[in-house]
Short mmCIF file of C-alpha atoms in Angstrom, two decimals:
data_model
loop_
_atom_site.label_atom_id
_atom_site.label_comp_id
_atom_site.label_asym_id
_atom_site.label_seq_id
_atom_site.Cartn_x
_atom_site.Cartn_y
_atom_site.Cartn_z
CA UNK A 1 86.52 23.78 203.64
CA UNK A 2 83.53 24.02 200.85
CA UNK A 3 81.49 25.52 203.39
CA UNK A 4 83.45 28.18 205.67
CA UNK A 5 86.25 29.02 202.56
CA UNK A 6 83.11 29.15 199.75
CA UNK A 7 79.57 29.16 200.71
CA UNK A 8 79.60 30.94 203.96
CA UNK A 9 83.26 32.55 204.19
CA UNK A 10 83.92 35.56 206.35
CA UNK A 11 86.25 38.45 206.38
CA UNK A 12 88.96 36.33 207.83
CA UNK A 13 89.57 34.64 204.27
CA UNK A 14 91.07 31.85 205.92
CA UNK A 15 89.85 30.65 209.35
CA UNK A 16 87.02 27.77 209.33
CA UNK A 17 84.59 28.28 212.04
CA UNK A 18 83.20 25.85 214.78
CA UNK A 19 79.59 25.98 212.99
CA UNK A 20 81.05 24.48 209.32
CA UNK A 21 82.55 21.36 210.80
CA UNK A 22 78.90 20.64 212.94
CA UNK A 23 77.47 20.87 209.58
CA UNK A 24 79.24 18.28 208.21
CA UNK A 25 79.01 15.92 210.75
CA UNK A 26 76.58 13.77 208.78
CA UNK A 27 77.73 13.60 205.09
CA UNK A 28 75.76 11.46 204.43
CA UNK A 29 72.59 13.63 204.97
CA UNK A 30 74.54 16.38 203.10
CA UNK A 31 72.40 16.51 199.97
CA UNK A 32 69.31 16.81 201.84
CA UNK A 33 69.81 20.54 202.55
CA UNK A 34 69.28 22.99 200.21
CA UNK A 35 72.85 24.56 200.35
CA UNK A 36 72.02 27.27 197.36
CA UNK A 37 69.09 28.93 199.26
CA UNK A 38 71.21 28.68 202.91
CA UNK A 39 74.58 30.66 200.77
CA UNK A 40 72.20 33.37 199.08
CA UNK A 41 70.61 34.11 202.49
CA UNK A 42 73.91 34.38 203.93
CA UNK A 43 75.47 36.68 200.82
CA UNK A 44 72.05 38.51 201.14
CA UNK A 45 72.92 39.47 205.12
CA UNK A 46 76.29 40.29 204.11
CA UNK A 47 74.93 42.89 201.29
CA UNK A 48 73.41 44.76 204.16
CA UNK A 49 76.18 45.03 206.39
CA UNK A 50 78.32 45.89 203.84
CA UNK A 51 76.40 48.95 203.03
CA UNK A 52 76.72 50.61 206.39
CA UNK A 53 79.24 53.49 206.25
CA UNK A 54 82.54 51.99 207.69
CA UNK A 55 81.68 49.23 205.51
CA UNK A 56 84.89 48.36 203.87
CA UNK A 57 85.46 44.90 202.79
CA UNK A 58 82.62 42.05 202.03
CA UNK A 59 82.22 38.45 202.41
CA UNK A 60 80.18 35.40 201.46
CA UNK A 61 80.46 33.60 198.77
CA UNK A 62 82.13 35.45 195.67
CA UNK A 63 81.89 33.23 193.38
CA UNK A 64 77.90 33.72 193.16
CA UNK A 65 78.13 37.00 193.11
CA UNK A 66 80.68 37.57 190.22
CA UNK A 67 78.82 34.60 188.29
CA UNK A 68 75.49 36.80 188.29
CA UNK A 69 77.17 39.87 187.16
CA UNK A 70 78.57 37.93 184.03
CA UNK A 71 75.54 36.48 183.13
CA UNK A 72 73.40 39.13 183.13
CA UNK A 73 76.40 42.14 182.00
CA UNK A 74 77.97 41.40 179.35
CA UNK A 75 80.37 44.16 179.42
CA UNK A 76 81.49 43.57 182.56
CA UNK A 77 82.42 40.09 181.63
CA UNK A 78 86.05 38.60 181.41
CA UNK A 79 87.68 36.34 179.11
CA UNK A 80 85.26 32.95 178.82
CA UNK A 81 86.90 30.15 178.89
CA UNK A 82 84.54 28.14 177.52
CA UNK A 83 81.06 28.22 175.93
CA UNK A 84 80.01 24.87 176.75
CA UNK A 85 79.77 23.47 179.99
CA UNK A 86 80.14 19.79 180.54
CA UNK A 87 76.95 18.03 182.68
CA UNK A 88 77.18 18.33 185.81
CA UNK A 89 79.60 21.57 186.08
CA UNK A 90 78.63 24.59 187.39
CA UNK A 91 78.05 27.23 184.98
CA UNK A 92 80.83 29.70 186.42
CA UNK A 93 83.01 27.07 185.55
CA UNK A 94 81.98 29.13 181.92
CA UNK A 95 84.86 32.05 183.27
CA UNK A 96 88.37 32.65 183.61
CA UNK A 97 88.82 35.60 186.04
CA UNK A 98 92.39 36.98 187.31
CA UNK A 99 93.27 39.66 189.84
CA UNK A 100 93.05 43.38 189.36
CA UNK A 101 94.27 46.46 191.02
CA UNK A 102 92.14 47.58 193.80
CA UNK A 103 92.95 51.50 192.94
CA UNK A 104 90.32 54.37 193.06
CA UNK A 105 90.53 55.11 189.48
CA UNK A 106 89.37 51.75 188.75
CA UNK A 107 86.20 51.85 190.99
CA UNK A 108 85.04 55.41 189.18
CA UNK A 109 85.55 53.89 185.96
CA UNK A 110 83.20 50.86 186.57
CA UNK A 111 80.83 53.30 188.39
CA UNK A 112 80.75 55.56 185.26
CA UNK A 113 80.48 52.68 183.24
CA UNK A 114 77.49 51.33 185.47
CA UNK A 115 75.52 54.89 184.88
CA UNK A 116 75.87 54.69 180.83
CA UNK A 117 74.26 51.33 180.62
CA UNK A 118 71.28 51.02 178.15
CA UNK A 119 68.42 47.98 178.02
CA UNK A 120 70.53 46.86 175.21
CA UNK A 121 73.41 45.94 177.24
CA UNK A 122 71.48 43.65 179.85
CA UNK A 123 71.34 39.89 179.07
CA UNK A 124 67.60 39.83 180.48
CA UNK A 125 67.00 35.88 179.52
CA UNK A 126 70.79 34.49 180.60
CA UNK A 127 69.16 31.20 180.91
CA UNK A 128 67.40 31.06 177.48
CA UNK A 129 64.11 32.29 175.61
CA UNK A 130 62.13 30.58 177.91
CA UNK A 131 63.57 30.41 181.73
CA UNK A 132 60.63 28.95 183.24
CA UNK A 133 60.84 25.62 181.82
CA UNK A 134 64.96 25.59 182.38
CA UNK A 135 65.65 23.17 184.90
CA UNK A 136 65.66 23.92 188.32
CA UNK A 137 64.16 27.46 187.52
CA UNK A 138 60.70 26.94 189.34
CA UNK A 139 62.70 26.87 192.49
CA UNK A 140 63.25 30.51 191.91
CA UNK A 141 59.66 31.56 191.74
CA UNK A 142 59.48 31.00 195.49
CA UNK A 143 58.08 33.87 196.88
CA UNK A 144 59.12 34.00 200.56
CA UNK A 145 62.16 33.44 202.44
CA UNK A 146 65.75 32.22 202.58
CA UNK A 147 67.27 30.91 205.53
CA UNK A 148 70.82 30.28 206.97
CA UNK A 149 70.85 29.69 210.48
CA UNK A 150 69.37 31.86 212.49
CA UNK A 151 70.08 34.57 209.10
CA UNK A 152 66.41 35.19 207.26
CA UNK A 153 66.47 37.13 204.33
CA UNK A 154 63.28 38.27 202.23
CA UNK A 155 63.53 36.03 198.71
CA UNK A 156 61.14 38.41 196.63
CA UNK A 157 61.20 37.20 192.51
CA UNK A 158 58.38 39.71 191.72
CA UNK A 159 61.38 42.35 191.88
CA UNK A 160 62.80 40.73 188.96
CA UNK A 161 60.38 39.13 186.55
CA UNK A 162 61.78 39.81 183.31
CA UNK A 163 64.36 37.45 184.17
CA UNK A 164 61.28 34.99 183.25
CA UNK A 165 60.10 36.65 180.19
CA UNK A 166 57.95 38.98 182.12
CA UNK A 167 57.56 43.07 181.49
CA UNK A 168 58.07 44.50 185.26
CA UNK A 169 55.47 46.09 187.03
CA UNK A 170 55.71 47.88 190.45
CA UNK A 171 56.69 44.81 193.11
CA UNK A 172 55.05 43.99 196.21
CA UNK A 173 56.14 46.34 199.34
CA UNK A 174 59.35 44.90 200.94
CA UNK A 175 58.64 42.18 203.81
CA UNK A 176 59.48 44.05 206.95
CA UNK A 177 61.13 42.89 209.51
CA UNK A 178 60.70 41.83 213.14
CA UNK A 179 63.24 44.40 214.47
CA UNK A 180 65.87 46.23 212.06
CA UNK A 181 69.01 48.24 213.49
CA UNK A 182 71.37 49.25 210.61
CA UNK A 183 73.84 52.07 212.07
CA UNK A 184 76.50 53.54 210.29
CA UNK A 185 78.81 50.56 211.58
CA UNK A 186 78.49 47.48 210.35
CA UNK A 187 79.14 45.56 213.50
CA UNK A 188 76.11 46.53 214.93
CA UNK A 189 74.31 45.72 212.43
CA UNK A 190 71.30 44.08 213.06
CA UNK A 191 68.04 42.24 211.55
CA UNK A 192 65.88 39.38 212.50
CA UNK A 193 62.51 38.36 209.85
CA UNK A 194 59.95 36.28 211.13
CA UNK A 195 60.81 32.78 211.84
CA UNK A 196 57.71 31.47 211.66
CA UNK A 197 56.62 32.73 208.17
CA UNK A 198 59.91 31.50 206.88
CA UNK A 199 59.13 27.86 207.52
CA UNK A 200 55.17 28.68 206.27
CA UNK A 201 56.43 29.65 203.07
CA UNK A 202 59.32 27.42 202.42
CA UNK A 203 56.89 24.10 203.62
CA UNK A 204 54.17 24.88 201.27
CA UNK A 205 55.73 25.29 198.27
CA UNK A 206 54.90 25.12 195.46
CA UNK A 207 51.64 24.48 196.10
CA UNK A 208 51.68 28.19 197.45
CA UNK A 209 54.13 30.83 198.70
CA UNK A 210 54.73 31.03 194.95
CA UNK A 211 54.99 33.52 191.77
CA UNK A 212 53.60 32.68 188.90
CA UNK A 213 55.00 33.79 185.35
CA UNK A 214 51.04 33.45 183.80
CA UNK A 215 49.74 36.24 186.05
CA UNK A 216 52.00 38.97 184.36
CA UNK A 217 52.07 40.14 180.45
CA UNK A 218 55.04 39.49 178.23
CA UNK A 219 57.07 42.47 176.93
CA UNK A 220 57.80 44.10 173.65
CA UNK A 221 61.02 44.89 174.73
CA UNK A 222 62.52 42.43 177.71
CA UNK A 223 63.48 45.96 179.56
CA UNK A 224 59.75 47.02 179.12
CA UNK A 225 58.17 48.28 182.68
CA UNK A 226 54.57 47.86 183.36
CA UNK A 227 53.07 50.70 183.14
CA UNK A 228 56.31 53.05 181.98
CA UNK A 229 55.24 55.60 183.60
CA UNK A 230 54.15 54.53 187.06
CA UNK A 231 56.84 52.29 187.29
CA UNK A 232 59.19 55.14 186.83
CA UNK A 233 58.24 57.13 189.18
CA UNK A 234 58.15 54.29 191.80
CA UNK A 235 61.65 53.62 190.93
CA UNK A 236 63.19 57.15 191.34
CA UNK A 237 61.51 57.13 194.63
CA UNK A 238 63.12 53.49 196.07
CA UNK A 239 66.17 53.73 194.40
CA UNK A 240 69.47 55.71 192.53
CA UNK A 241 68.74 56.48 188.74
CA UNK A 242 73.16 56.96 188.67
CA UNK A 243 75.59 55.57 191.01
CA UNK A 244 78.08 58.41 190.25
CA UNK A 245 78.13 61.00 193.41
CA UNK A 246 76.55 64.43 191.56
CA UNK A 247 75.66 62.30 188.57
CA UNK A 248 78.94 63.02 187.20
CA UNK A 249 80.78 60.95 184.27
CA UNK A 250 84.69 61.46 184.48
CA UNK A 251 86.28 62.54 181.52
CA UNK A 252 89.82 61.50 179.93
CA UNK A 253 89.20 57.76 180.70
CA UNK A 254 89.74 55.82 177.17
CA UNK A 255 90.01 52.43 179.01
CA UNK A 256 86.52 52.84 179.39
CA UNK A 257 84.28 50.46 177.49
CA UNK A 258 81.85 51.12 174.72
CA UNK A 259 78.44 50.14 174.67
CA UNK A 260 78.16 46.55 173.13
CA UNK A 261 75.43 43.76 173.07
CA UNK A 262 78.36 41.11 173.25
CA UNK A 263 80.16 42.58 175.32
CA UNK A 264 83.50 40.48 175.60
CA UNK A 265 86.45 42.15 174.15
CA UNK A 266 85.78 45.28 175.96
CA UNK A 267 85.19 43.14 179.38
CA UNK A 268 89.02 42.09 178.45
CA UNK A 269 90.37 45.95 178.28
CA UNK A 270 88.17 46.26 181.78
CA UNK A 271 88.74 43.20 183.68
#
């Protein structure tokens, strides 16, 4: 049930496929697979297809998901339920979500509130001052591949170094693919990575296959880009400055949050 209702759910929400229970046939070889990199590979694929146009719903494994946006957005946050979390717990255990209306109104609000973001808003260093030496965070410098399956997603941590401190410069092109098809329709959507540079980067770390924090400068501000300018102009080309259609802020919303570096009680009027 942890692994088709959790880790690897589907748009079903509650049917357990034939693949989960082969799995676990050997529990007792369960903790020898690395379960984290296998569910972010599989959120990763379902990302993609839920971009395509008659994309409507997504799955995978929520909880991730909703855990990184509250650690990193404060504003988006909800009520926390506690600010300690006992060894051993995970740290979403940190939040105390309910359910919300699914109406349009809602979505344009958090899209509007998305688009009047500052730097100041962003929790850059969620996992302290000095990330790399967190535990378990040199696992996320691997610079390769993630793997569910016969799912491969690119893992690229050069895309987001100021999570370690790091100002940002322009990131390595995008791995490409062995054969891509992404239609309008999600069903057909499509996309194999090379299997064989997957297990060549995932066997030789961390000796290699590997980013390293030393190689970039530190920031003055943690939002700081490397250089400004150049990396601005990369950006506008690869991605959306605004995630409004036009660029266009609705007026007459007062539920809408102001800008805050904590963040919470507005996250309670939001979410």
């Amino acid at each position: 049930m942890l692994l088709g209702a959790t880790l690897f759910c589907d748009k079903s929400g509650h049917m357990l496929r034939p693949r989960n229970i082969v799995e676990a046939r050997e529990p007792g070889r369960m903790h020898e697979y690395s379960w984290g990199s296998a569910a972010l590979a599989y959120l990763y694929r379902q990302l993609g297809v839920a971009s395509r146009a008659d994309g409507h719903q997504l799955s995978g494994c929520m909880t991730l998901l909703q855990a990184w946006i509250y650690e990193y957005f404060p504003v988006f946050r909800p009520h926390r339920e506690r600010h300690v979390v006992p060894p051993g717990s995970p740290r979403a255990a940190m939040w105390s979500v309910r359910q919300e209306s699914r109406d349009l109104s809602r979505l344009v609000r958090l899209r509007a509130r998305l688009d009047r973001l500052t730097g100041r808003e962003v929790e850059w260093l969620p996992y302290g001052a000095d990330p790399y030496d967190a535990p378990g965070c040199q696992r996320t410098t691997l610079m390769g591949f993630v793997r569910y399956r016969d799912i491969i997603e690119p893992y690229m941590p050069d895309r987001v170094v100021r999570q370690l401190g790091c100002a940002q410069p322009i990131p390595l092109p995008i791995t490409r693919p062995d054969h891509a098809y992404r239609p309008s329709r999600s069903k057909d959507y499509a996309v194999r990575m090379p299997a064989s540079a997957c297990y060549n980067a995932w066997v030789s770390f961390p000796r290699g296959s590997r980013l390293r924090p030393d190689d970039y400068s530190f920031p003055v501000q943690p939002w700081d880009c490397e250089p400004q300018d150049e990396y601005d102009r990369w950006f506008s080309t690869h991605s959306h400055v605004i995630v409004s259609a036009g660029g266009i802020v609705p007026q007459g919303h007062s539920d809408l949050p102001d800008p805050s570096d904590s963040g919470a009680p507005q996250a309670r009027s939001l979410l």
